[in-house]
One Martini backbone bead per residue (centre of mass of N, CA, C, O) as a GRO file, in nm:
protein
   54
    1UNK     BB    1  -0.252   0.714  -0.268
    2UNK     BB    2   0.024   0.621  -0.220
    3UNK     BB    3   0.107   0.940  -0.382
    4UNK     BB    4  -0.023   1.105  -0.114
    5UNK     BB    5   0.211   0.988   0.101
    6UNK     BB    6   0.447   0.945  -0.180
    7UNK     BB    7   0.603   1.133  -0.393
    8UNK     BB    8   0.707   0.862  -0.549
    9UNK     BB    9   0.726   0.671  -0.738
   10UNK     BB   10   0.948   0.470  -0.785
   11UNK     BB   11   0.865   0.407  -0.458
   12UNK     BB   12   0.588   0.288  -0.535
   13UNK     BB   13   0.605   0.074  -0.668
   14UNK     BB   14   0.744  -0.111  -0.530
   15UNK     BB   15   0.574  -0.105  -0.318
   16UNK     BB   16   0.356  -0.282  -0.484
   17UNK     BB   17   0.560  -0.518  -0.537
   18UNK     BB   18   0.781  -0.579  -0.296
   19UNK     BB   19   0.601  -0.502  -0.034
   20UNK     BB   20   0.492  -0.643   0.274
   21UNK     BB   21   0.201  -0.659   0.482
   22UNK     BB   22   0.187  -0.771   0.695
   23UNK     BB   23  -0.139  -0.699   0.820
   24UNK     BB   24  -0.142  -0.833   0.526
   25UNK     BB   25   0.034  -1.134   0.568
   26UNK     BB   26   0.248  -1.002   0.387
   27UNK     BB   27   0.109  -0.892   0.103
   28UNK     BB   28   0.123  -0.709  -0.113
   29UNK     BB   29  -0.053  -0.518  -0.309
   30UNK     BB   30  -0.087  -0.669  -0.610
   31UNK     BB   31  -0.216  -0.945  -0.453
   32UNK     BB   32  -0.438  -0.807  -0.368
   33UNK     BB   33  -0.552  -0.712  -0.600
   34UNK     BB   34  -0.569  -0.936  -0.765
   35UNK     BB   35  -0.742  -1.062  -0.543
   36UNK     BB   36  -0.919  -0.903  -0.482
   37UNK     BB   37  -0.854  -0.672  -0.235
   38UNK     BB   38  -0.813  -0.339  -0.253
   39UNK     BB   39  -0.966  -0.365  -0.051
   40UNK     BB   40  -0.749  -0.334   0.206
   41UNK     BB   41  -0.524  -0.118   0.047
   42UNK     BB   42  -0.745   0.114   0.123
   43UNK     BB   43  -0.717   0.091   0.386
   44UNK     BB   44  -0.452   0.117   0.491
   45UNK     BB   45  -0.434   0.386   0.284
   46UNK     BB   46  -0.569   0.457   0.513
   47UNK     BB   47  -0.447   0.432   0.817
   48UNK     BB   48  -0.171   0.634   0.765
   49UNK     BB   49  -0.316   0.930   0.637
   50UNK     BB   50  -0.425   0.967   0.980
   51UNK     BB   51  -0.167   0.794   1.102
   52UNK     BB   52  -0.164   0.448   1.271
   53UNK     BB   53   0.087   0.452   1.024
   54UNK     BB   54   0.389   0.498   0.894
   0.00000   0.00000   0.00000
């Protein structure tokens, strides 16, 4: 879903691995997925796609 927002695979990979998501406790997408919270990441990405966040 992240590649639907940004088509640059390197930037998406960097975001997934290193950028803390403030709204989700500052954890990276990878950390959230690893702890079974992929649904939170997907919801976050959906909010971006719907224009609720930059």
